[in-house]
Backbone as ProteinMPNN parsed JSONL, in Angstrom:
{"seq_chain_A": "MRKTSQKVWKHAQGVSLMGVFITEKPIHANSFQSALASIWCNPKGFKVEEIMEKKFQFLFDDAKDAERVLRGSPWIFRNSWLSLKRWERGQEVESLNFPVVPLRIQIWGLPLHCTTIKMGHKIGACMGDVLEADNFEIKERGSFIKVVVNFDTTKPLKSGINLGSKKDGITWVDFRYERTTTILLLM", "coords_chain_A": {"N_chain_A": [[4.674, -28.051, -6.51], [4.108, -24.747, -4.899], [5.2, -23.505, -1.955], [3.387, -22.079, -0.51], [0.751, -23.006, -1.202], [1.146, -25.671, -0.44], [0.962, -25.525, 2.04], [-1.55, -24.721, 2.387], [-2.711, -26.891, 1.46], [-2.575, -28.761, 3.011], [-3.675, -27.801, 5.789], [-6.734, -28.589, 4.585], [-9.513, -29.37, 5.103], [-12.437, -29.459, 5.705], [-14.584, -27.825, 4.251], [-13.983, -24.623, 2.013], [-12.669, -21.359, 2.097], [-11.308, -19.046, 0.747], [-9.649, -15.576, 2.182], [-9.034, -12.673, 1.989], [-7.522, -9.474, 3.869], [-8.221, -6.2, 3.05], [-6.398, -3.593, 3.454], [-4.219, -1.675, 4.876], [-3.23, -2.157, 7.766], [-1.768, -4.096, 9.766], [-2.746, -7.397, 10.014], [-3.963, -10.183, 12.435], [-4.758, -13.441, 12.776], [-5.884, -14.057, 15.334], [-6.502, -12.31, 16.39], [-9.298, -11.902, 15.167], [-10.446, -14.639, 14.406], [-12.251, -15.406, 16.507], [-14.334, -13.244, 17.038], [-15.215, -13.294, 14.257], [-16.6, -15.867, 13.91], [-18.791, -15.348, 16.107], [-20.004, -13.249, 14.834], [-20.693, -14.701, 12.126], [-22.108, -16.53, 13.253], [-21.219, -18.762, 14.683], [-20.103, -20.758, 13.009], [-20.077, -24.605, 12.7], [-17.104, -26.329, 13.216], [-15.329, -24.489, 12.369], [-12.342, -22.921, 11.886], [-9.588, -20.787, 11.317], [-6.533, -20.415, 9.244], [-3.505, -18.77, 8.298], [-2.228, -18.215, 5.791], [-0.488, -16.422, 3.997], [1.013, -13.37, 4.788], [-1.697, -11.277, 5.255], [-3.436, -12.689, 4.179], [-5.603, -15.356, 4.26], [-7.198, -18.79, 5.268], [-10.508, -19.931, 5.912], [-11.699, -22.549, 7.311], [-14.713, -24.974, 7.089], [-16.85, -26.966, 8.693], [-19.473, -27.583, 7.42], [-20.844, -27.196, 4.603], [-22.929, -25.307, 3.763], [-22.692, -23.335, 5.893], [-20.593, -21.956, 4.741], [-21.608, -21.212, 2.473], [-23.123, -19.373, 3.04], [-21.722, -17.171, 4.471], [-20.074, -16.663, 2.255], [-21.783, -15.346, 0.643], [-22.57, -12.919, 2.184], [-20.315, -11.958, 1.346], [-18.278, -8.69, 0.411], [-17.32, -8.754, 4.074], [-16.668, -6.597, 6.763], [-14.304, -5.62, 9.181], [-12.93, -4.703, 11.738], [-12.932, -1.581, 10.583], [-11.737, -2.374, 8.118], [-11.59, -4.004, 5.114], [-12.731, -8.075, 4.423], [-12.557, -9.449, 1.724], [-13.751, -12.668, 0.239], [-13.124, -15.952, -1.238], [-14.182, -18.28, -2.929], [-12.615, -21.509, -2.666], [-10.82, -24.354, -4.546], [-9.4, -27.848, -3.265], [-6.037, -27.98, -4.816], [-6.029, -25.575, -6.022], [-3.877, -22.804, -6.837], [-3.292, -20.38, -4.306], [-2.887, -17.534, -5.408], [-4.279, -17.659, -8.004], [-6.209, -16.458, -7.041], [-8.945, -13.89, -7.686], [-8.645, -11.267, -5.726], [-9.183, -8.578, -5.244], [-11.402, -7.688, -6.078], [-14.465, -6.97, -5.366], [-18.024, -7.875, -4.568], [-19.851, -5.183, -4.776], [-22.08, -3.166, -3.387], [-24.494, -0.869, -4.663], [-26.414, 2.389, -4.441], [-28.211, 4.289, -6.604], [-29.137, 7.523, -6.594], [-31.321, 10.334, -7.17], [-31.88, 10.008, -10.278], [-34.017, 10.806, -12.645], [-37.682, 10.189, -13.128], [-38.568, 8.792, -15.21], [-35.978, 7.502, -15.509], [-35.667, 5.372, -14.023], [-34.675, 2.571, -14.099], [-34.575, -0.737, -14.625], [-32.627, -1.327, -16.493], [-31.364, 1.082, -17.122], [-30.042, 0.74, -14.247], [-28.109, -1.634, -15.039], [-26.669, 0.49, -17.195], [-25.501, 2.318, -16.134], [-24.243, 1.161, -13.664], [-21.878, -0.329, -14.92], [-20.46, 1.391, -15.499], [-18.647, 1.534, -12.955], [-18.111, -1.166, -12.573], [-18.42, -4.582, -13.441], [-21.889, -5.845, -14.006], [-23.332, -7.307, -11.215], [-26.092, -7.579, -10.556], [-29.295, -5.693, -10.877], [-31.983, -3.492, -9.367], [-35.155, -1.807, -9.518], [-36.058, 0.521, -6.851], [-38.719, 1.768, -4.42], [-38.973, 4.481, -2.064], [-41.359, 5.701, 0.149], [-42.122, 8.793, 0.433], [-39.267, 9.574, 0.228], [-38.399, 8.769, -2.225], [-37.863, 7.237, -5.245], [-35.037, 4.96, -6.56], [-32.776, 3.523, -7.648], [-30.669, 0.151, -7.17], [-28.074, -1.57, -7.639], [-25.258, -4.205, -8.118], [-22.072, -4.428, -8.548], [-19.021, -6.021, -9.444], [-16.431, -5.046, -8.215], [-13.594, -3.171, -8.733], [-11.324, -2.854, -6.229], [-8.784, -1.493, -6.153], [-8.989, 0.998, -7.468], [-10.809, 4.052, -7.056], [-13.451, 4.872, -5.002], [-16.596, 6.505, -6.987], [-18.495, 9.377, -6.204], [-20.54, 9.959, -7.353], [-22.513, 10.383, -10.872], [-22.563, 12.622, -13.668], [-25.567, 12.88, -15.395], [-27.573, 12.453, -18.627], [-28.83, 14.383, -21.48], [-28.598, 16.805, -24.306], [-31.083, 17.194, -24.602], [-32.873, 16.876, -22.539], [-31.269, 17.718, -20.716], [-28.349, 18.132, -18.063], [-28.513, 16.015, -15.634], [-26.763, 15.644, -11.83], [-26.539, 12.513, -10.367], [-26.339, 10.81, -7.498], [-24.44, 8.198, -6.053], [-24.551, 5.967, -3.307], [-22.861, 3.887, -1.075], [-23.406, 0.607, -0.142], [-22.576, -1.193, 2.843], [-19.771, -0.363, 3.046], [-16.349, 0.814, 3.765], [-14.091, 3.382, 5.074], [-11.507, 2.844, 3.852], [-11.896, 3.095, 1.035], [-11.377, 5.747, -0.895], [-13.358, 8.639, -2.084], [-13.954, 9.538, -5.508]], "CA_chain_A": [[3.881, -27.256, -5.542], [4.668, -23.593, -4.084], [5.033, -23.412, -0.252], [2.25, -21.658, 0.208], [-0.071, -24.058, -1.584], [1.519, -27.127, 0.295], [0.105, -25.273, 3.451], [-3.057, -24.758, 1.971], [-3.338, -28.383, 0.819], [-2.178, -29.407, 4.445], [-4.969, -27.665, 6.027], [-8.037, -28.229, 3.819], [-10.32, -31.006, 5.649], [-13.97, -29.337, 5.027], [-15.098, -26.963, 2.908], [-12.99, -24.15, 2.41], [-12.61, -20.103, 1.776], [-9.599, -18.066, 1.292], [-9.615, -14.339, 2.001], [-7.872, -11.296, 2.077], [-7.943, -8.023, 4.141], [-7.474, -4.999, 2.28], [-5.769, -2.667, 4.46], [-2.539, -1.132, 5.581], [-2.993, -2.166, 9.135], [-1.441, -5.936, 9.869], [-4.115, -8.65, 10.942], [-3.475, -11.404, 12.538], [-5.946, -14.27, 12.878], [-5.993, -14.699, 16.4], [-7.136, -11.077, 16.306], [-10.822, -11.894, 14.497], [-11.044, -15.657, 14.846], [-13.337, -15.642, 17.865], [-14.921, -12.112, 16.385], [-15.807, -13.545, 13.345], [-16.972, -16.698, 14.644], [-19.685, -14.648, 16.263], [-20.764, -12.572, 13.478], [-21.109, -15.66, 11.731], [-23.535, -17.45, 13.692], [-20.641, -19.788, 14.955], [-20.122, -22.264, 12.389], [-19.16, -25.743, 13.021], [-15.564, -26.385, 13.207], [-14.919, -23.234, 12.063], [-10.693, -22.524, 11.869], [-8.562, -19.581, 10.389], [-5.647, -20.368, 8.845], [-3.06, -17.648, 8.023], [-1.64, -18.469, 4.481], [0.378, -15.484, 3.987], [-0.004, -11.723, 5.249], [-3.191, -10.868, 5.261], [-4.357, -14.017, 3.67], [-6.052, -16.505, 5.31], [-7.834, -19.828, 4.764], [-11.447, -20.165, 6.468], [-12.497, -23.738, 7.148], [-15.977, -24.83, 7.65], [-17.229, -28.609, 8.387], [-20.421, -27.013, 7.136], [-20.961, -26.36, 2.885], [-24.074, -24.071, 3.961], [-22.356, -22.07, 6.535], [-19.555, -21.495, 4.063], [-21.827, -20.376, 1.375], [-24.064, -18.371, 3.437], [-20.619, -16.69, 4.726], [-19.59, -16.052, 0.958], [-22.8, -14.456, -0.137], [-22.729, -11.881, 2.699], [-19.056, -10.67, 0.879], [-17.306, -8.33, 1.35], [-17.234, -8.32, 4.947], [-16.104, -5.682, 7.225], [-13.644, -6.067, 10.547], [-12.259, -3.423, 12.528], [-12.65, -0.7, 9.205], [-11.412, -3.128, 6.92], [-12.638, -5.024, 3.895], [-12.378, -9.083, 3.964], [-12.709, -10.14, 0.699], [-13.795, -13.931, 0.261], [-13.343, -16.615, -2.417], [-14.351, -20.159, -2.748], [-11.404, -22.246, -2.802], [-10.736, -25.79, -3.857], [-8.015, -28.127, -3.509], [-5.559, -27.962, -5.83], [-5.635, -24.363, -6.741], [-3.064, -21.787, -6.431], [-4.219, -18.867, -3.555], [-2.542, -16.323, -6.263], [-4.854, -17.295, -8.921], [-7.826, -16.047, -6.977], [-8.919, -12.188, -7.77], [-9.023, -10.646, -4.138], [-8.643, -7.001, -5.077], [-12.332, -7.335, -7.233], [-15.172, -7.558, -4.664], [-19.148, -7.003, -5.105], [-20.051, -3.927, -4.1], [-23.618, -2.679, -3.666], [-24.516, 0.872, -4.804], [-28.097, 2.872, -4.381], [-28.509, 5.522, -7.519], [-30.138, 8.392, -6.189], [-31.173, 11.426, -8.063], [-32.072, 9.909, -11.285], [-35.474, 11.418, -13.134], [-38.5, 8.958, -12.545], [-38.845, 7.546, -16.464], [-34.789, 6.586, -16.101], [-35.076, 4.18, -12.982], [-35.283, 1.348, -14.731], [-33.016, -1.648, -14.404], [-31.734, -1.346, -17.944], [-30.343, 1.961, -16.692], [-28.984, 0.119, -13.318], [-27.178, -1.958, -15.624], [-26.009, 1.031, -17.692], [-24.819, 3.262, -14.95], [-23.672, 0.291, -12.724], [-21.026, -0.867, -15.499], [-19.246, 2.532, -15.508], [-18.264, 0.796, -11.764], [-17.937, -2.682, -12.803], [-19.123, -5.715, -13.754], [-22.764, -5.586, -13.124], [-24.179, -8.598, -10.966], [-27.786, -7.773, -10.523], [-29.947, -4.169, -10.887], [-33.214, -3.59, -8.905], [-35.235, -0.941, -8.599], [-36.945, 0.769, -5.751], [-39.087, 3.132, -4.19], [-39.39, 4.157, -0.344], [-42.595, 6.478, 0.619], [-41.547, 10.42, 1.228], [-38.044, 9.798, -0.263], [-38.287, 9.005, -3.697], [-36.898, 6.184, -6.498], [-33.813, 4.676, -6.595], [-32.127, 1.763, -8.388], [-29.908, -0.737, -6.345], [-26.795, -2.328, -8.34], [-24.323, -5.233, -6.991], [-21.027, -4.736, -9.217], [-17.92, -6.79, -9.162], [-15.501, -3.52, -7.873], [-11.939, -3.662, -8.301], [-10.916, -1.969, -5.059], [-7.4, -0.759, -6.464], [-10.042, 1.928, -7.953], [-11.432, 5.298, -6.321], [-15.014, 5.13, -5.274], [-16.953, 7.796, -7.546], [-19.628, 9.861, -5.138], [-21.682, 9.878, -8.317], [-21.459, 11.017, -12.165], [-23.677, 13.224, -14.283], [-26.108, 12.118, -16.66], [-28.232, 13.112, -19.859], [-28.557, 14.763, -22.87], [-28.702, 18.044, -24.486], [-32.718, 17.479, -24.721], [-33.035, 16.512, -21.294], [-30.821, 18.813, -19.635], [-27.815, 17.102, -17.222], [-28.127, 15.925, -14.074], [-26.048, 14.685, -11.039], [-27.118, 11.218, -9.538], [-25.26, 10.474, -6.047], [-24.182, 6.981, -5.167], [-24.884, 5.838, -1.836], [-22.663, 2.575, -0.979], [-23.747, 0.233, 0.937], [-21.309, -1.526, 3.796], [-18.473, 0.459, 2.841], [-15.394, 1.423, 4.914], [-13.523, 4.572, 4.78], [-10.517, 2.686, 3.052], [-11.776, 3.192, -0.318], [-11.344, 6.844, -1.114], [-14.33, 8.619, -3.232], [-13.312, 10.171, -6.341]], "C_chain_A": [[4.591, -25.971, -4.29], [4.723, -23.753, -2.831], [4.081, -22.898, 0.22], [1.004, -22.799, -0.185], [0.067, -25.389, -0.593], [0.636, -26.805, 1.507], [-1.269, -25.165, 3.764], [-3.653, -26.284, 2.038], [-3.496, -29.176, 2.479], [-3.123, -29.767, 5.126], [-6.495, -27.867, 5.819], [-8.618, -29.873, 4.0], [-11.637, -30.614, 5.258], [-13.766, -28.544, 4.297], [-14.182, -25.738, 3.055], [-13.242, -22.671, 1.605], [-11.396, -19.576, 1.602], [-10.576, -16.622, 0.84], [-8.515, -13.583, 2.306], [-8.257, -9.972, 2.746], [-7.314, -6.857, 3.453], [-7.361, -3.715, 3.017], [-4.503, -2.65, 4.652], [-1.873, -1.679, 6.697], [-2.456, -3.789, 9.066], [-2.242, -6.237, 10.521], [-3.537, -9.905, 10.944], [-4.498, -12.237, 13.094], [-6.163, -14.646, 14.192], [-6.642, -13.419, 16.876], [-9.13, -11.07, 15.912], [-11.542, -13.11, 14.5], [-12.308, -15.417, 15.499], [-14.912, -14.189, 17.282], [-15.968, -12.375, 15.087], [-16.623, -14.671, 13.445], [-18.578, -16.366, 15.094], [-20.729, -14.127, 15.41], [-21.492, -13.448, 12.567], [-22.038, -16.83, 12.328], [-22.641, -19.409, 14.371], [-20.741, -21.088, 14.426], [-19.646, -23.541, 12.645], [-17.982, -25.658, 12.554], [-15.032, -25.693, 12.396], [-12.905, -23.024, 12.371], [-10.309, -21.711, 11.021], [-7.285, -19.91, 9.936], [-4.512, -19.402, 8.436], [-1.898, -18.207, 7.041], [-0.683, -17.686, 4.331], [0.18, -13.969, 4.408], [-1.03, -11.567, 4.187], [-4.076, -11.669, 4.593], [-4.586, -15.269, 4.226], [-7.117, -17.83, 4.897], [-9.085, -20.217, 5.669], [-11.916, -21.612, 6.249], [-13.686, -23.628, 8.112], [-16.368, -26.496, 7.693], [-18.513, -28.725, 7.215], [-20.434, -26.886, 5.588], [-21.974, -25.313, 3.188], [-23.876, -23.06, 4.552], [-21.379, -21.4, 5.805], [-20.328, -20.645, 2.857], [-22.76, -19.379, 2.078], [-23.035, -17.244, 3.92], [-19.946, -16.311, 3.387], [-20.549, -15.48, 0.232], [-22.923, -13.125, 0.523], [-21.071, -11.018, 2.376], [-18.954, -9.63, 0.328], [-17.648, -8.258, 2.955], [-16.829, -7.408, 5.382], [-15.836, -5.969, 8.728], [-12.917, -5.162, 10.671], [-11.614, -2.384, 11.056], [-12.285, -1.089, 8.084], [-11.879, -4.267, 6.135], [-12.071, -6.21, 4.178], [-13.003, -9.371, 2.988], [-12.75, -11.827, 0.58], [-13.811, -14.463, -1.424], [-13.225, -18.029, -2.23], [-13.151, -20.838, -2.956], [-11.579, -23.934, -2.989], [-9.411, -26.499, -3.915], [-7.521, -28.121, -4.999], [-5.314, -26.62, -6.381], [-4.875, -23.744, -5.721], [-3.895, -20.739, -5.736], [-3.839, -17.879, -4.56], [-3.086, -16.534, -7.2], [-6.073, -16.555, -8.647], [-7.708, -14.837, -6.861], [-9.492, -11.612, -6.563], [-9.592, -9.062, -4.643], [-10.617, -6.903, -5.692], [-13.628, -7.818, -6.043], [-16.518, -7.247, -4.767], [-19.567, -6.193, -4.338], [-21.616, -3.282, -4.341], [-24.031, -1.33, -3.287], [-26.066, 1.118, -5.086], [-27.435, 3.957, -5.484], [-29.358, 5.964, -7.393], [-30.05, 9.374, -7.239], [-31.709, 11.036, -9.431], [-33.863, 10.098, -11.602], [-36.369, 10.029, -12.963], [-38.269, 8.016, -14.092], [-37.323, 7.155, -16.464], [-34.697, 5.185, -14.553], [-35.855, 3.131, -13.286], [-34.119, 0.459, -14.636], [-32.183, -2.061, -15.439], [-31.196, -0.248, -17.86], [-29.502, 1.885, -15.437], [-27.944, -0.313, -14.131], [-26.024, -0.86, -16.422], [-25.006, 1.802, -16.93], [-24.004, 2.384, -14.184], [-22.149, -0.436, -13.812], [-20.041, 0.21, -15.257], [-18.477, 2.012, -14.21], [-17.415, -0.503, -12.245], [-18.442, -3.871, -13.8], [-20.564, -6.172, -12.913], [-23.217, -7.122, -12.743], [-26.011, -8.552, -11.329], [-27.884, -6.352, -10.698], [-31.564, -4.648, -10.081], [-33.68, -2.101, -8.988], [-36.197, -0.442, -7.621], [-37.597, 1.967, -4.846], [-39.553, 2.869, -2.812], [-40.178, 5.905, -0.043], [-41.518, 7.728, 1.107], [-39.981, 10.225, 0.921], [-37.518, 9.515, -1.738], [-37.799, 7.299, -4.136], [-35.658, 6.141, -6.288], [-33.504, 3.619, -7.137], [-30.833, 1.547, -7.412], [-29.291, -1.803, -7.553], [-25.621, -3.076, -7.517], [-23.509, -5.173, -8.355], [-19.769, -5.684, -8.845], [-16.62, -5.134, -9.248], [-14.102, -3.959, -7.678], [-11.664, -2.087, -7.141], [-9.935, -1.415, -5.211], [-8.12, 0.587, -7.161], [-10.526, 2.916, -6.814], [-12.834, 4.7, -6.24], [-15.534, 6.535, -5.998], [-17.664, 8.17, -6.181], [-21.03, 10.187, -5.944], [-21.123, 10.287, -9.624], [-23.157, 11.882, -12.814], [-24.216, 12.912, -15.3], [-27.069, 12.836, -17.526], [-27.817, 13.94, -20.623], [-28.514, 16.449, -23.164], [-30.69, 18.322, -24.757], [-33.113, 17.644, -23.58], [-32.713, 17.369, -20.261], [-29.533, 17.403, -18.747], [-28.275, 16.748, -15.988], [-27.613, 14.882, -12.932], [-27.403, 13.341, -10.501], [-25.979, 10.881, -8.767], [-25.421, 8.921, -6.29], [-24.274, 6.794, -4.29], [-24.294, 4.075, -1.923], [-23.322, 1.945, 0.34], [-22.612, -0.681, 1.94], [-20.207, -1.402, 3.529], [-17.782, 0.953, 3.86], [-14.694, 2.528, 4.107], [-12.176, 4.288, 3.933], [-10.209, 3.007, 1.418], [-11.917, 5.004, -0.264], [-12.509, 7.712, -2.252], [-13.512, 9.795, -4.099], [-14.147, 11.641, -6.71]], "O_chain_A": [[5.259, -26.158, -3.274], [3.809, -24.54, -2.584], [3.773, -23.15, 1.385], [0.419, -23.365, 0.738], [-0.9, -25.971, -0.103], [-0.23, -27.565, 1.941], [-1.937, -25.366, 4.778], [-4.711, -26.693, 2.517], [-4.37, -29.945, 2.881], [-3.586, -30.887, 5.345], [-7.355, -27.463, 6.601], [-8.384, -30.952, 3.454], [-12.155, -31.364, 4.43], [-12.735, -28.494, 3.626], [-13.561, -25.665, 4.115], [-13.922, -22.696, 0.58], [-10.49, -19.733, 2.42], [-11.464, -16.41, 0.014], [-7.398, -13.843, 2.754], [-9.216, -9.348, 2.292], [-6.108, -6.642, 3.339], [-8.284, -2.904, 3.098], [-3.767, -3.634, 4.577], [-0.66, -1.789, 6.872], [-2.894, -4.545, 8.198], [-2.614, -5.633, 11.527], [-2.924, -10.546, 10.09], [-5.182, -11.709, 13.97], [-6.722, -15.739, 14.28], [-7.381, -13.536, 17.854], [-9.964, -10.306, 16.397], [-12.771, -13.141, 14.558], [-13.347, -15.243, 14.863], [-16.126, -14.386, 17.24], [-17.087, -11.893, 14.911], [-17.7, -14.406, 12.912], [-19.507, -16.979, 14.566], [-21.914, -14.44, 15.294], [-22.638, -13.194, 12.196], [-22.512, -17.814, 11.76], [-23.102, -20.547, 14.46], [-21.181, -22.126, 14.919], [-18.436, -23.494, 12.869], [-17.726, -24.985, 11.555], [-14.213, -26.183, 11.619], [-12.593, -23.081, 13.561], [-10.682, -21.868, 9.858], [-6.617, -19.299, 10.769], [-5.257, -18.919, 7.583], [-0.808, -18.584, 7.471], [0.366, -18.285, 4.566], [-0.943, -13.479, 4.297], [-1.156, -11.663, 2.966], [-5.272, -11.427, 4.434], [-3.734, -16.078, 4.591], [-7.903, -17.539, 3.996], [-8.683, -21.081, 6.448], [-12.458, -21.93, 5.19], [-13.898, -22.957, 9.122], [-16.148, -27.187, 6.699], [-18.6, -29.61, 6.363], [-19.573, -26.03, 5.385], [-21.668, -24.233, 2.684], [-24.414, -21.989, 4.273], [-21.19, -20.226, 6.121], [-19.839, -19.633, 2.355], [-23.114, -18.45, 1.353], [-23.548, -16.137, 3.76], [-19.086, -15.446, 3.556], [-20.231, -15.064, -0.882], [-23.289, -12.171, -0.164], [-20.686, -9.958, 2.871], [-19.8, -9.546, -0.563], [-18.541, -7.42, 3.089], [-16.309, -6.788, 4.454], [-16.703, -6.414, 9.48], [-12.214, -4.754, 9.747], [-10.471, -2.352, 10.601], [-12.402, -0.401, 7.07], [-12.457, -5.272, 6.547], [-10.854, -6.086, 4.313], [-14.191, -9.622, 3.191], [-11.671, -12.353, 0.856], [-14.22, -13.877, -2.427], [-12.432, -18.719, -1.589], [-12.633, -20.284, -3.926], [-12.127, -24.693, -2.19], [-8.43, -25.991, -4.459], [-8.19, -28.209, -6.028], [-4.405, -26.498, -7.202], [-4.913, -23.841, -4.494], [-4.906, -20.24, -6.23], [-4.774, -17.081, -4.618], [-2.736, -15.656, -7.989], [-6.84, -16.099, -9.495], [-6.787, -14.341, -6.213], [-10.707, -11.49, -6.41], [-10.618, -8.638, -4.11], [-11.039, -5.748, -5.631], [-13.742, -9.028, -5.848], [-16.579, -6.077, -5.145], [-19.678, -6.46, -3.142], [-22.102, -3.006, -5.438], [-24.004, -0.765, -2.194], [-26.808, 0.371, -5.724], [-26.313, 4.427, -5.293], [-30.435, 5.486, -7.749], [-29.127, 9.441, -8.051], [-32.143, 12.075, -9.929], [-34.753, 9.61, -10.906], [-35.838, 8.95, -12.704], [-37.895, 6.844, -14.119], [-37.078, 6.407, -17.411], [-33.802, 4.376, -14.308], [-37.006, 2.786, -13.021], [-32.942, 0.817, -14.578], [-31.274, -2.889, -15.39], [-30.223, -0.24, -18.614], [-28.508, 2.596, -15.293], [-26.898, 0.336, -14.141], [-24.816, -1.099, -16.395], [-23.803, 1.831, -17.187], [-22.883, 2.846, -13.97], [-21.378, -1.12, -13.139], [-18.906, -0.041, -14.852], [-17.278, 2.084, -14.479], [-16.192, -0.633, -12.211], [-18.808, -3.669, -14.958], [-20.621, -6.632, -11.773], [-23.431, -7.993, -13.586], [-26.782, -9.208, -12.03], [-26.854, -5.679, -10.703], [-32.128, -5.739, -10.166], [-32.913, -1.2, -8.649], [-37.258, -1.064, -7.576], [-36.967, 3.0, -4.622], [-40.133, 1.894, -2.334], [-39.584, 6.983, -0.049], [-40.524, 7.678, 1.831], [-39.35, 11.002, 1.638], [-36.485, 9.94, -2.257], [-37.471, 6.414, -3.346], [-35.061, 7.129, -5.859], [-34.249, 2.657, -6.952], [-30.13, 2.457, -6.972], [-29.948, -2.626, -8.191], [-25.141, -2.636, -6.472], [-24.023, -5.738, -9.321], [-19.738, -6.031, -7.664], [-16.22, -4.486, -10.216], [-13.587, -4.736, -6.875], [-11.785, -0.87, -7.284], [-9.821, -0.526, -4.367], [-7.194, 1.37, -7.37], [-10.604, 2.481, -5.666], [-13.352, 4.122, -7.195], [-14.998, 7.595, -5.674], [-17.512, 7.474, -5.177], [-22.133, 10.515, -5.506], [-19.933, 10.52, -9.832], [-24.335, 11.734, -12.489], [-23.51, 12.618, -16.264], [-27.406, 13.941, -17.104], [-26.65, 14.332, -20.631], [-28.4, 17.241, -22.228], [-31.301, 19.36, -25.009], [-33.81, 18.645, -23.41], [-33.379, 17.73, -19.291], [-29.716, 16.186, -18.778], [-28.352, 17.726, -15.243], [-27.862, 13.677, -12.945], [-28.626, 13.365, -10.365], [-24.852, 10.69, -9.224], [-26.49, 8.469, -6.7], [-23.993, 7.879, -3.782], [-24.892, 3.185, -2.528], [-23.643, 2.466, 1.408], [-21.527, -0.702, 1.358], [-19.454, -2.353, 3.742], [-18.35, 1.489, 4.812], [-14.672, 2.633, 2.881], [-11.667, 5.239, 3.339], [-9.17, 3.127, 0.769], [-12.707, 5.433, 0.577], [-12.425, 7.284, -3.404], [-12.742, 10.651, -3.663], [-13.675, 12.431, -7.528]]}, "name": "protein", "num_of_chains": 1, "seq": "MRKTSQKVWKHAQGVSLMGVFITEKPIHANSFQSALASIWCNPKGFKVEEIMEKKFQFLFDDAKDAERVLRGSPWIFRNSWLSLKRWERGQEVESLNFPVVPLRIQIWGLPLHCTTIKMGHKIGACMGDVLEADNFEIKERGSFIKVVVNFDTTKPLKSGINLGSKKDGITWVDFRYERTTTILLLM"}
């Protein structure tokens, strides 16, 4: 067993998540543990253990707290993404694919006949594996599609794409990202 995995194994008491900060800045557990505890509604038995540089183990006594935190991932702390993954005893930390995070994208500017869930899946697929898609309408602002994709953070974000055909013409479609930071540059 690797030294890293031994450290994780030793500390795993309750429900455990592994996380990595996607940033160039140095990150230390003592700088964010109390802030995240507050943001996450002070989960019972919450502790943070540094496993290796920018990789941390998050311990919870209650599985419901861990699941709620995981559903909200990725989190943003001091303008850096915190990507979280479920961790089970014996699993190698290195096997977790941290650069891939769920990303929420609003797709604006589509012709009305294109604001469908099927179109959301097609457009979302250009950014990553589509987890979900839905269409929305906001009074006085129009219709849009929201998709959630597994996005590879090593790639730049797109500000939008051109869609269309010779018959219908070409239309620019804007991507608006929810809960993103400036660390991912727009392409």
